[in-house]
XYZ file of C-alpha atoms in Angstrom:
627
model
C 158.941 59.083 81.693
C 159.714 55.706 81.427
C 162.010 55.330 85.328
C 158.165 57.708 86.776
C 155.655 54.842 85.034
C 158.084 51.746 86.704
C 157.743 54.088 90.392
C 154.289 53.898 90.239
C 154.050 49.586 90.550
C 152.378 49.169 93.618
C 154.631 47.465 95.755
C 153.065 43.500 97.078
C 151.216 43.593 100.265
C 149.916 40.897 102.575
C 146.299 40.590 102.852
C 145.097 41.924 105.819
C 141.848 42.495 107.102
C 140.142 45.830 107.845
C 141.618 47.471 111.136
C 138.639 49.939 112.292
C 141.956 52.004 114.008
C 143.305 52.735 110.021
C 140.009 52.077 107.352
C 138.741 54.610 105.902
C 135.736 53.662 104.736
C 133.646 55.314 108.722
C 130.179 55.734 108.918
C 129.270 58.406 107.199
C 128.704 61.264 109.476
C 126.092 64.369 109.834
C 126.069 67.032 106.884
C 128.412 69.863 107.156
C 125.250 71.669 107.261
C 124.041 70.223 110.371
C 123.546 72.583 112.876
C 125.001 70.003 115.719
C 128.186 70.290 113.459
C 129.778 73.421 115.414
C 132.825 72.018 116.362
C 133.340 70.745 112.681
C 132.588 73.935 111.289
C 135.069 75.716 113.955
C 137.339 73.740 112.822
C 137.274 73.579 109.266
C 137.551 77.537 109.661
C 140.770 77.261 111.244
C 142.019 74.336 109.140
C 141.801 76.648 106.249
C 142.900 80.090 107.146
C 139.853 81.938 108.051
C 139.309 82.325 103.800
C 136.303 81.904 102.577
C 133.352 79.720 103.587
C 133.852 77.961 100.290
C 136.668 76.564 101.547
C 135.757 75.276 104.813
C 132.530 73.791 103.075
C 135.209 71.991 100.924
C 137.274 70.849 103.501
C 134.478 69.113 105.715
C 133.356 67.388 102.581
C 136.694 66.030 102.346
C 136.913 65.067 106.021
C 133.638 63.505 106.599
C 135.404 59.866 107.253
C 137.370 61.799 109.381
C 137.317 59.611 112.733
C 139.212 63.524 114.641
C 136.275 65.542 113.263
C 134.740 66.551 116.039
C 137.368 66.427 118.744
C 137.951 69.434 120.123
C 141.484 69.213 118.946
C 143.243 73.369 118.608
C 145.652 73.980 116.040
C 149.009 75.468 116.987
C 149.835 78.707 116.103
C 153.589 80.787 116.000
C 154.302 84.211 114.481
C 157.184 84.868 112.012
C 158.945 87.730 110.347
C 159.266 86.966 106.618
C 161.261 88.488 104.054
C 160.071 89.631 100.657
C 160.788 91.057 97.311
C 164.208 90.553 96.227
C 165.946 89.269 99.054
C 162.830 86.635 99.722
C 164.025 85.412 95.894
C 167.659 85.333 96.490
C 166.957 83.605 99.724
C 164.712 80.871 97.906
C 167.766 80.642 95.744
C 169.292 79.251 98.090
C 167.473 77.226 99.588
C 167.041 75.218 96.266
C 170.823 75.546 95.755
C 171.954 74.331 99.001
C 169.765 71.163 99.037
C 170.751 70.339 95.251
C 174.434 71.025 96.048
C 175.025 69.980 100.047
C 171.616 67.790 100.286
C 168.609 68.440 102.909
C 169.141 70.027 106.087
C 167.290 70.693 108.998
C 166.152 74.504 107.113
C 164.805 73.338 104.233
C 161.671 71.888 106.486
C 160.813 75.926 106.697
C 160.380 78.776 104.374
C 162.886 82.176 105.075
C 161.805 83.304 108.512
C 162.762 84.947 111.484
C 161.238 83.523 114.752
C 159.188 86.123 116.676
C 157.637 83.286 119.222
C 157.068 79.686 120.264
C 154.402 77.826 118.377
C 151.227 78.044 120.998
C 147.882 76.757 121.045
C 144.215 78.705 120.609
C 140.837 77.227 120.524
C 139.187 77.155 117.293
C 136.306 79.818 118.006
C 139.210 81.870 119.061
C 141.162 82.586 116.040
C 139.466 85.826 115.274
C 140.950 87.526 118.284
C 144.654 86.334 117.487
C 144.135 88.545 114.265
C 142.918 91.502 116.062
C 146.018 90.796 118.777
C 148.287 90.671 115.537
C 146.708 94.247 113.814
C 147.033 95.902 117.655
C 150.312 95.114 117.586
C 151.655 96.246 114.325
C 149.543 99.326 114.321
C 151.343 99.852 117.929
C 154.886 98.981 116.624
C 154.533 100.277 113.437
C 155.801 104.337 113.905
C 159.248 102.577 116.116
C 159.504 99.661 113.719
C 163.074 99.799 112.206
C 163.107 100.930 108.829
C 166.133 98.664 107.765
C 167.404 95.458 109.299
C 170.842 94.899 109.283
C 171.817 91.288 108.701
C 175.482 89.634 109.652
C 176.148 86.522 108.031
C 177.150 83.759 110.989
C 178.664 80.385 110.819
C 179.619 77.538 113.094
C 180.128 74.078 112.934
C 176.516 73.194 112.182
C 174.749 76.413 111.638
C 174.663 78.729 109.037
C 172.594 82.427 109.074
C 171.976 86.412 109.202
C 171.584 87.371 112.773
C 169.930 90.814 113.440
C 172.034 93.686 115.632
C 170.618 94.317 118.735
C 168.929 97.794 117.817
C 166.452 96.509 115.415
C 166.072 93.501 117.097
C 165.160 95.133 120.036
C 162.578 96.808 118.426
C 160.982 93.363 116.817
C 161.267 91.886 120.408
C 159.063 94.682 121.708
C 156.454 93.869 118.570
C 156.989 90.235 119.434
C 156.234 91.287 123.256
C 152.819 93.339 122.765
C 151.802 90.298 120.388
C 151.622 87.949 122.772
C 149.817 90.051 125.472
C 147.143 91.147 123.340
C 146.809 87.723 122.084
C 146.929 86.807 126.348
C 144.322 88.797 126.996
C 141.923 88.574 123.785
C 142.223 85.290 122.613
C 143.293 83.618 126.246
C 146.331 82.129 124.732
C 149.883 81.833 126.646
C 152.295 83.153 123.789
C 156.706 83.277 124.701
C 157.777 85.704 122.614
C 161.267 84.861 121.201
C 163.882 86.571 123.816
C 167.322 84.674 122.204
C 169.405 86.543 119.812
C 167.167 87.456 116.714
C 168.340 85.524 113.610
C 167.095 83.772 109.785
C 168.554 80.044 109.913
C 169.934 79.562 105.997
C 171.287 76.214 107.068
C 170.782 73.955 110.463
C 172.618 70.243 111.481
C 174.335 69.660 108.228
C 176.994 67.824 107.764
C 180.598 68.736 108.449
C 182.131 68.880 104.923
C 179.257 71.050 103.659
C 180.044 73.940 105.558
C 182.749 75.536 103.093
C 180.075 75.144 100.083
C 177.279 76.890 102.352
C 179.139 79.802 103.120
C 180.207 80.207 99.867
C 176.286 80.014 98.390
C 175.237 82.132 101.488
C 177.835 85.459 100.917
C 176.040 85.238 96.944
C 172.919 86.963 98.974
C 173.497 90.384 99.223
C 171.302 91.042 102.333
C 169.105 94.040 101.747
C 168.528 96.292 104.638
C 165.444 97.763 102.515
C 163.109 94.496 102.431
C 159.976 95.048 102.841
C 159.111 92.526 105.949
C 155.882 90.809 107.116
C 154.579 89.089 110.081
C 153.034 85.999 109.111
C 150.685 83.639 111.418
C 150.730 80.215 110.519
C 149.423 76.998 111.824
C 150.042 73.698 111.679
C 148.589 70.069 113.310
C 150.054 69.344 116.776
C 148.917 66.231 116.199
C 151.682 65.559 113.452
C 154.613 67.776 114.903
C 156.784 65.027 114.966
C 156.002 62.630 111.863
C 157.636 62.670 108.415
C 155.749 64.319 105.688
C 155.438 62.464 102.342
C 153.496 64.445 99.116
C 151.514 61.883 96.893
C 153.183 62.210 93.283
C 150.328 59.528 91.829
C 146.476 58.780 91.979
C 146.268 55.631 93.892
C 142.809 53.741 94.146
C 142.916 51.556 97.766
C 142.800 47.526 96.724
C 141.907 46.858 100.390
C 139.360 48.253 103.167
C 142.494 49.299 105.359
C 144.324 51.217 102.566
C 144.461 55.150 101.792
C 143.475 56.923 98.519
C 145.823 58.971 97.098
C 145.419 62.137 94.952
C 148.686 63.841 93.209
C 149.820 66.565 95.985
C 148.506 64.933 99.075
C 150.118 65.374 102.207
C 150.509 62.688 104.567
C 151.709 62.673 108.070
C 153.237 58.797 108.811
C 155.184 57.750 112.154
C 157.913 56.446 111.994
C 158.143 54.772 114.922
C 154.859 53.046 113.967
C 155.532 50.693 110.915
C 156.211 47.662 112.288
C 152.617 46.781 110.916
C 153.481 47.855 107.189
C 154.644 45.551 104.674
C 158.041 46.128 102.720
C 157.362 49.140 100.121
C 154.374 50.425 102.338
C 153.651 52.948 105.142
C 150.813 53.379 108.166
C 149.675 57.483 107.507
C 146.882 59.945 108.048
C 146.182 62.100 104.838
C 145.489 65.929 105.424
C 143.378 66.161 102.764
C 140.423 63.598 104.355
C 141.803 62.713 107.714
C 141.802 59.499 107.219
C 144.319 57.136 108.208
C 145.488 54.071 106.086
C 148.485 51.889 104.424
C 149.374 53.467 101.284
C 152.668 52.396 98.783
C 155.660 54.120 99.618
C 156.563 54.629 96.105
C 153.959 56.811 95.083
C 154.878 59.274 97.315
C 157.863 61.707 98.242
C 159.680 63.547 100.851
C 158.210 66.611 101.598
C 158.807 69.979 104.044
C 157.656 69.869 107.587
C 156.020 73.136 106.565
C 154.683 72.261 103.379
C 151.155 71.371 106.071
C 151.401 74.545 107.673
C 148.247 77.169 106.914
C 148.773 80.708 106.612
C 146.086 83.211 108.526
C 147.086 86.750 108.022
C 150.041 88.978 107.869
C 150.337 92.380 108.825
C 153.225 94.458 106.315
C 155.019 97.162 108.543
C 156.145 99.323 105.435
C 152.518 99.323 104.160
C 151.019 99.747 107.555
C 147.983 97.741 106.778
C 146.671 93.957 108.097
C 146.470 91.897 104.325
C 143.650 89.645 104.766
C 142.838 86.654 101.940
C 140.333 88.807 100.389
C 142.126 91.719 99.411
C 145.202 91.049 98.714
C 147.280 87.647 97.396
C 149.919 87.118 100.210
C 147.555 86.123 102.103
C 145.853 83.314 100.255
C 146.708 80.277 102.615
C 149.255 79.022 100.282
C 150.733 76.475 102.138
C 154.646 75.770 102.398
C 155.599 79.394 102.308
C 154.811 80.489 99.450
C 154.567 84.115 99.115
C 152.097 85.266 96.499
C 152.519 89.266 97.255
C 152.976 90.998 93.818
C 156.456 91.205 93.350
C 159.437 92.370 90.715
C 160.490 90.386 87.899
C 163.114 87.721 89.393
C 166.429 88.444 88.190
C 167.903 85.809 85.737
C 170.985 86.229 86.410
C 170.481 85.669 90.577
C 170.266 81.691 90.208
C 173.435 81.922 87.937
C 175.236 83.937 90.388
C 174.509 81.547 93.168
C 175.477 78.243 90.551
C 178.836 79.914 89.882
C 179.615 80.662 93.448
C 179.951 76.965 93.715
C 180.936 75.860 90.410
C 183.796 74.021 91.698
C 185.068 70.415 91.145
C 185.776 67.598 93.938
C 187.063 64.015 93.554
C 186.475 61.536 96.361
C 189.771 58.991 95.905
C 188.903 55.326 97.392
C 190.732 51.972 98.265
C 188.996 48.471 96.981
C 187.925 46.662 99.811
C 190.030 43.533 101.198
C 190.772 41.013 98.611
C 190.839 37.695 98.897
C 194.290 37.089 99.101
C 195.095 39.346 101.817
C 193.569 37.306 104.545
C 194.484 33.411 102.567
C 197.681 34.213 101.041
C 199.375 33.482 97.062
C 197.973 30.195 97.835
C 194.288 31.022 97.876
C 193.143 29.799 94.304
C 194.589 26.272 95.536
C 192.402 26.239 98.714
C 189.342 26.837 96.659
C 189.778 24.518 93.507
C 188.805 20.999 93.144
C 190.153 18.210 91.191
C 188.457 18.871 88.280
C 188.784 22.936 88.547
C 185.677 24.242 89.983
C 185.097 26.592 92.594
C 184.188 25.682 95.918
C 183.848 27.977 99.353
C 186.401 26.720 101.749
C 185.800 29.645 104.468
C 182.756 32.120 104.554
C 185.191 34.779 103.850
C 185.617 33.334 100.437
C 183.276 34.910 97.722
C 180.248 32.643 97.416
C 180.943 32.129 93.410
C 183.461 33.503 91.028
C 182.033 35.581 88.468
C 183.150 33.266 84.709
C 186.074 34.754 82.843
C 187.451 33.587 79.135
C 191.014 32.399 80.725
C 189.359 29.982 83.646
C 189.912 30.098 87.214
C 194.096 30.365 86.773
C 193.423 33.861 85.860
C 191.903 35.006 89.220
C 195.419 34.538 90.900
C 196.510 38.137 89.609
C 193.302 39.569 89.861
C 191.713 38.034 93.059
C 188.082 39.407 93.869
C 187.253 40.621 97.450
C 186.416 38.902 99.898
C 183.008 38.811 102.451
C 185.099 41.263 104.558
C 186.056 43.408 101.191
C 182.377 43.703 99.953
C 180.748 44.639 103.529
C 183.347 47.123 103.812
C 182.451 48.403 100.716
C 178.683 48.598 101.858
C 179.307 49.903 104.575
C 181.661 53.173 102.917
C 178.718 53.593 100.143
C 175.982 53.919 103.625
C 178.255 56.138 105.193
C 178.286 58.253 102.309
C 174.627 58.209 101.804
C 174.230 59.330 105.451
C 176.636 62.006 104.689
C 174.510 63.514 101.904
C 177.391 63.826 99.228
C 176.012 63.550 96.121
C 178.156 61.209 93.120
C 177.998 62.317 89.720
C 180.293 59.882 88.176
C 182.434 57.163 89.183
C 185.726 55.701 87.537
C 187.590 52.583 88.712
C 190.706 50.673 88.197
C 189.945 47.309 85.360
C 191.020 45.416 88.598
C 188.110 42.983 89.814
C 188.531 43.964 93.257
C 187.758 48.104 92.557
C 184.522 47.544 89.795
C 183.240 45.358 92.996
C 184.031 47.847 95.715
C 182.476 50.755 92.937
C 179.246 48.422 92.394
C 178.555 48.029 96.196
C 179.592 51.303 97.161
C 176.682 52.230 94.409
C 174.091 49.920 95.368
C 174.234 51.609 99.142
C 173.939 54.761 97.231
C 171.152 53.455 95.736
C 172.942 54.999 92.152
C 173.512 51.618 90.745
C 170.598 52.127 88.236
C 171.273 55.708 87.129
C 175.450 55.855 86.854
C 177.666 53.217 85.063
C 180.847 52.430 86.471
C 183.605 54.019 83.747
C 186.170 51.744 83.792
C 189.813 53.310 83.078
C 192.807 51.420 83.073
C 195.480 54.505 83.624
C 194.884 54.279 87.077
C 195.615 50.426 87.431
C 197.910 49.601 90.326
C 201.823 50.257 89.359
C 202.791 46.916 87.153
C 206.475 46.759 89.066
C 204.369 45.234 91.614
C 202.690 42.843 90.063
C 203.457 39.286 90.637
C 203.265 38.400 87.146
C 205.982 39.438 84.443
C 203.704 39.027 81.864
C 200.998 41.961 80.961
C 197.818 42.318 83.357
C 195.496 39.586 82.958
C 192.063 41.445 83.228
C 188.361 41.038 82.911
C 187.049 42.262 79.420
C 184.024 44.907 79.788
C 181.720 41.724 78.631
C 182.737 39.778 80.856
C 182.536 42.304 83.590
C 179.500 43.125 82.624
C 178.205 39.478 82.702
C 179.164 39.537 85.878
C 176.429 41.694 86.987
C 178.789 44.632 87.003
C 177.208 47.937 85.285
C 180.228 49.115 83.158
C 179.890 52.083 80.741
C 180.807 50.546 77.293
C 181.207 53.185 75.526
C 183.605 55.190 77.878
C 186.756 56.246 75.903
C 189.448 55.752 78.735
C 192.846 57.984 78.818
C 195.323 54.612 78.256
C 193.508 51.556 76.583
C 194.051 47.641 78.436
C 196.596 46.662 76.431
C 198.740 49.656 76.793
C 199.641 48.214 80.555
C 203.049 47.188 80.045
C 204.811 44.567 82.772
C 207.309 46.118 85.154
C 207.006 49.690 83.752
C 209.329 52.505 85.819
C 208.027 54.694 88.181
C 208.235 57.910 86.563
C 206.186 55.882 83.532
C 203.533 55.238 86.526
C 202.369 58.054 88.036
C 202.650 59.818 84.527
C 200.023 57.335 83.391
C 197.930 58.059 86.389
C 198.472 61.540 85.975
C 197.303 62.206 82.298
C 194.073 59.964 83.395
C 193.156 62.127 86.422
C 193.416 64.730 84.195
C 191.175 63.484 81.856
C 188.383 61.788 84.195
C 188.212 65.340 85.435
C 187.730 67.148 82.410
C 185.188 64.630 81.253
C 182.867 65.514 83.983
C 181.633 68.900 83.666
C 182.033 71.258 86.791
C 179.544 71.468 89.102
C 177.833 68.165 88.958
C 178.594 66.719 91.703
C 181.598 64.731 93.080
C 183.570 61.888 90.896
C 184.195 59.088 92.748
C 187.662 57.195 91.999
C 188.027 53.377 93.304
C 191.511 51.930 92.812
C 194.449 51.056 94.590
C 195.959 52.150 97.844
C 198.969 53.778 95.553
C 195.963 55.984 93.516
C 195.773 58.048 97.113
C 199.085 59.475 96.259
C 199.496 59.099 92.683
C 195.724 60.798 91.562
C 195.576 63.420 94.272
C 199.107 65.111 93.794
C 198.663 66.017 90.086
C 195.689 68.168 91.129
C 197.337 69.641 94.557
C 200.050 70.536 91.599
C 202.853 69.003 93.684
C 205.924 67.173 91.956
C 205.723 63.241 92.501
C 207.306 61.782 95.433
C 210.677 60.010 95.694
C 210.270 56.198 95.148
C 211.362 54.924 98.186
C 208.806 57.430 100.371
C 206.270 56.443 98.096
C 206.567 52.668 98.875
C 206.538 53.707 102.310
C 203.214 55.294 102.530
C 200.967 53.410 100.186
C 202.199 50.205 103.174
C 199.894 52.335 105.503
C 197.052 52.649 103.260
C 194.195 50.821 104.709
C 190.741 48.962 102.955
C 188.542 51.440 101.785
C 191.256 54.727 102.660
C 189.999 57.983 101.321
C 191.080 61.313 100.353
C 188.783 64.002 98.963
C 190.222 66.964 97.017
C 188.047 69.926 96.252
C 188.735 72.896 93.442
C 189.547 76.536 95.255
C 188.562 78.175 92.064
C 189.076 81.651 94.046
C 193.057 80.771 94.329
C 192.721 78.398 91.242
C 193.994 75.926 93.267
C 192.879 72.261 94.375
C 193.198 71.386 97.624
C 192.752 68.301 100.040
C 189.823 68.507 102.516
C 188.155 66.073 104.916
C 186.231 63.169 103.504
C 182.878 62.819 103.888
C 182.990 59.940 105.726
C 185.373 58.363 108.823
C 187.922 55.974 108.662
C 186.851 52.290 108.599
C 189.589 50.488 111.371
C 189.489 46.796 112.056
C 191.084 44.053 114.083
C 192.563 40.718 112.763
C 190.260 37.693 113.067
C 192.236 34.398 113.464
C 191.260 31.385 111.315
C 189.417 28.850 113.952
C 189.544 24.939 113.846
C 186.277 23.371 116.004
C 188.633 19.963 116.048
C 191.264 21.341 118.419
C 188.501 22.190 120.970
C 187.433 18.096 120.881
C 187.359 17.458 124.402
C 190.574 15.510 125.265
C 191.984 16.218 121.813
């Protein structure tokens, strides 16, 4: 409760004064009841569904600031085939599955459909007749209307979904067909029925890497031939096709002329092409509830479905053979988003658990620290950055802009150099390639090397994570001692002093090998046993399903954390050496759990390769003019 209170701060705003283009405090304009009011009144009907006149009453008292009230502005209107029953549950399954597991994709801004036509326009005083063109044509379709519809599960690269065979889906094309020349001819509307290959999208531009996991959670849905399917009109504001839709989570009273008021579960449409205007933490939007348009703070608000907006008319049930209108029967009560409130049987508890096991599977994301210091500046780097009387000073931008203050003075930083300006942008720039991606970090371990908690902390701070996940810090997968400089024991940054630091360590993790079990020049086979047992442990201390753990250490940890899990036998010393040479800043392998062949296997990473050029050091003196 405490992390919801600190989200509702309103964000700092610069005074501005009132724009007439965004206040929302209009002239007040006519009563609803005015009789010069038609166009409102039209419109409110269609706003709401056609319900009740309660409810348009209700919405023009909400939209009397409204500066759009009476332009003569039509909704647009589509027609869809909707599931229900069983399958419409499973389905919902997973849709709330496959954004919790793989992130939001371009389905979740839509409830389970099937497209019967393009979204079209009709005039407000119109409406009526696009019911009567949608009862024509289900009482005309209804004796050939296939009694089952087979659906084939299809996946490519960046689509996932049932499509319909050609039988039935010639049949829906014909209903689709006769819809939209009764609604031609009664309601004056041009309709395109659908005329592509008949389908229900269950996942649209996702990423790559997801694909394997959306299969998996789609062949959980037993498709039922049997459902019970609907034709649903809906609407929605062509005015806001393309914005982003945010849904208000607080009450916010405006502080300004200019700003918006906010009720909990307001929709509001904002451009985003059109914040330039905006402050930092604030957004230019119109509210559906009141029309108005206003700033309003970012952080009382979420991220919400493009169909969320979207007003449900009527629905015509083939099985039943009857049109459902609001007043007779629940599925069509204008709940907005797509939710279906037809009676229907007691949800199975055990169909979200079957879904959740389909993917109960474990992945570990492997990562390289970002380029340290003494990479680019050499053994002697701690010399070219000290002053007489041992303080810090920046010689080159590439150097860190401070040292973070250790027990054992600057000396110690010489076998455990931070990275540098290059090593921490290419750790910001790995942590916003893998928000883009959508993978989703559950925990995150790292090497007690400086370098790998600074590459975890950035990559987390672009994963905006750094508040909600400590970094675990676990010595059994430090780099291999033999190759450390010094012969003495690793000199490295106690958790305090990490955490000083401004470094969010877990304290009370309980690593697999403690600090001062790192022994100088320990063997190989001593290594990757070490790193081995730890893998093992960092795994089973995260339990399955909750996301992928994230592992920063050395270029060596590639190899010597990935092949316990792929169960293969270490590699020879000498080929070893060989490959870690070739490991780059910020390298990557991802393995995921096959729990099917109770196997683990290496996959793609979620992001691409970061690649690089040298950059010479430059001296302004040598181009002196006749130097």
């Amino acid at each position: 409760m405490g992390e919801r209170c600190l989200a509702r701060e309103t964000p700092a705003r610069e005074s501005r004064g009132a724009r007439p283009a965004t206040s929302a405090s209009k002239e007040r304009r006519p009563s609803p009841e005015s009789a010069s009011c038609c166009v409102s009144r039209l419109k409110a009907l269609a706003a709401t569904g056609r319900k009740t006149a309660e409810e348009a009453c209700s919405w023009l008292r909400c939209h009397c600031d409204d500066p759009s009230l009476d332009d003569p502005i039509p909704q647009e209107y589509a027609l869809f085939l909707c599931p229900t029953g069983p399958l419409l549950e499973r389905l919902q399954d997973f849709w709330k599955e496959s954004r919790r597991q793989c992130a939001r994709n371009r389905a979740h801004e839509v409830f389970p459909h099937v497209t019967l036509c393009d979204f079209f326009t009709c005039e407000d005083q119109k409406v009526e007749c696009l019911y009567e063109a949608l009862k024509k044509a289900g009482d005309r379709a209804r004796a050939s209307f296939p009694p089952a519809l087979p659906l084939a599960l299809h996946s490519s690269g960046s689509y996932l979904g049932f499509f319909i065979s050609d039988g039935p889906a010639d049949l829906i094309r014909e209903f689709a067909m006769v819809f939209a020349s009764e609604a031609s001819v009664l309601a004056d509307c041009t309709v395109k029925p659908c005329t592509k290959q008949l389908h229900l999208t269950l996942a649209h531009k996702f990423y790559p890497h997801h694909q394997r996991t959306l299969e998996q959670l789609a062949r959980a849905i037993p498709p039922d031939p049997s459902c019970q399917w609907t034709a649903a009109l809906y609407s929605r504001d062509m005015r806001f096709v393309h914005y982003q839709t945010l849904r208000a989570l607080f009450r916010y009273e405006p502080q300004n002329e200019d700003e918006l008021a906010l009720s909990p579960g307001d929709y509001i449409f904002v451009d985003p092409t059109q914040q330039e205007e905006a402050s930092e933490g604030w957004a230019v939007g119109t509210s559906q509830r009141t029309g108005c348009r206003g700033f309003l703070p970012q952080n009382y608000t979420e991220r919400a479905s493009e169909a969320d907006t979207w007003v449900k008319h009527r629905t015509y049930t083939f099985s039943l053979a009857v049109e459902l209108s609001s007043r007779k029967d629940g599925e069509a009560s204008g709940r907005q988003g797509g939710e279906f409130a037809a009676a229907q049987p007691a949800r199975s508890v055990g169909t979200l658990q079957t879904l959740q096991a389909a993917l109960a599977r474990r992945r570990v994301l492997v990562v390289r620290h970002g380029e340290r210091v003494d990479q680019v500046f050499g053994k002697s780097w701690l010399q070219q950055c000290c002053t007489p009387d041992g303080r810090y000073h920046r010689p080159d931008l590439n150097f860190p802009s401070s040292l973070p203050r250790r027990s054992s003075g600057l000396k110690a930083f010489e076998n455990d150099p931070p990275l540098s300006s290059c090593g921490v942008f290419q750790a910001r720039m790995a942590g916003d390639a893998l928000q883009a991606s959508g993978i989703r970090i559950a925990a995150v371990f790292a090497s007690p090397a400086l370098r790998c908690v600074q590459t975890a902390k950035h990559i987390l701070e672009e994963l905006q994570l750094e508040r909600r996940l400590k970094i675990r810090v676990e010595p059994g997968i430090f780099e291999w001692t033999k190759w450390e400089a010094s012969k003495a024991p690793p000199a490295l940054m106690t958790l305090e002093e990490l955490k000083e630091a401004g470094l969010s360590v877990d304290t009370n993790y309980r690593p697999a090998f403690a600090l001062s079990s790192l022994t100088p020049a320990e063997s190989y086979d001593d290594y990757v046993d070490r790193c081995a047992v730890s893998v093992a442990q960092m795994v089973s201390a995260c339990p399955q399903d909750m996301g992928v753990i994230l592992i920063v250490s050395h270029g060596s940890a590639l190899d010597s954390c990935t092949r316990p899990l792929l169960g293969l036998p270490p590699r020879s010393c000498g080929d070893f050496a060989q490959l870690v040479r070739k490991i780059p800043s910020l390298g990557m392998c991802f393995c995921e759990e096959n729990r099917e062949e109770g196997r683990w296997e290496l996959v793609s990473p979620p992001v691409k390769a970061l690649t690089h050029g040298s950059n010479a050091a430059f001296d302004w003196r040598s181009w002196i003019l006749g130097s």
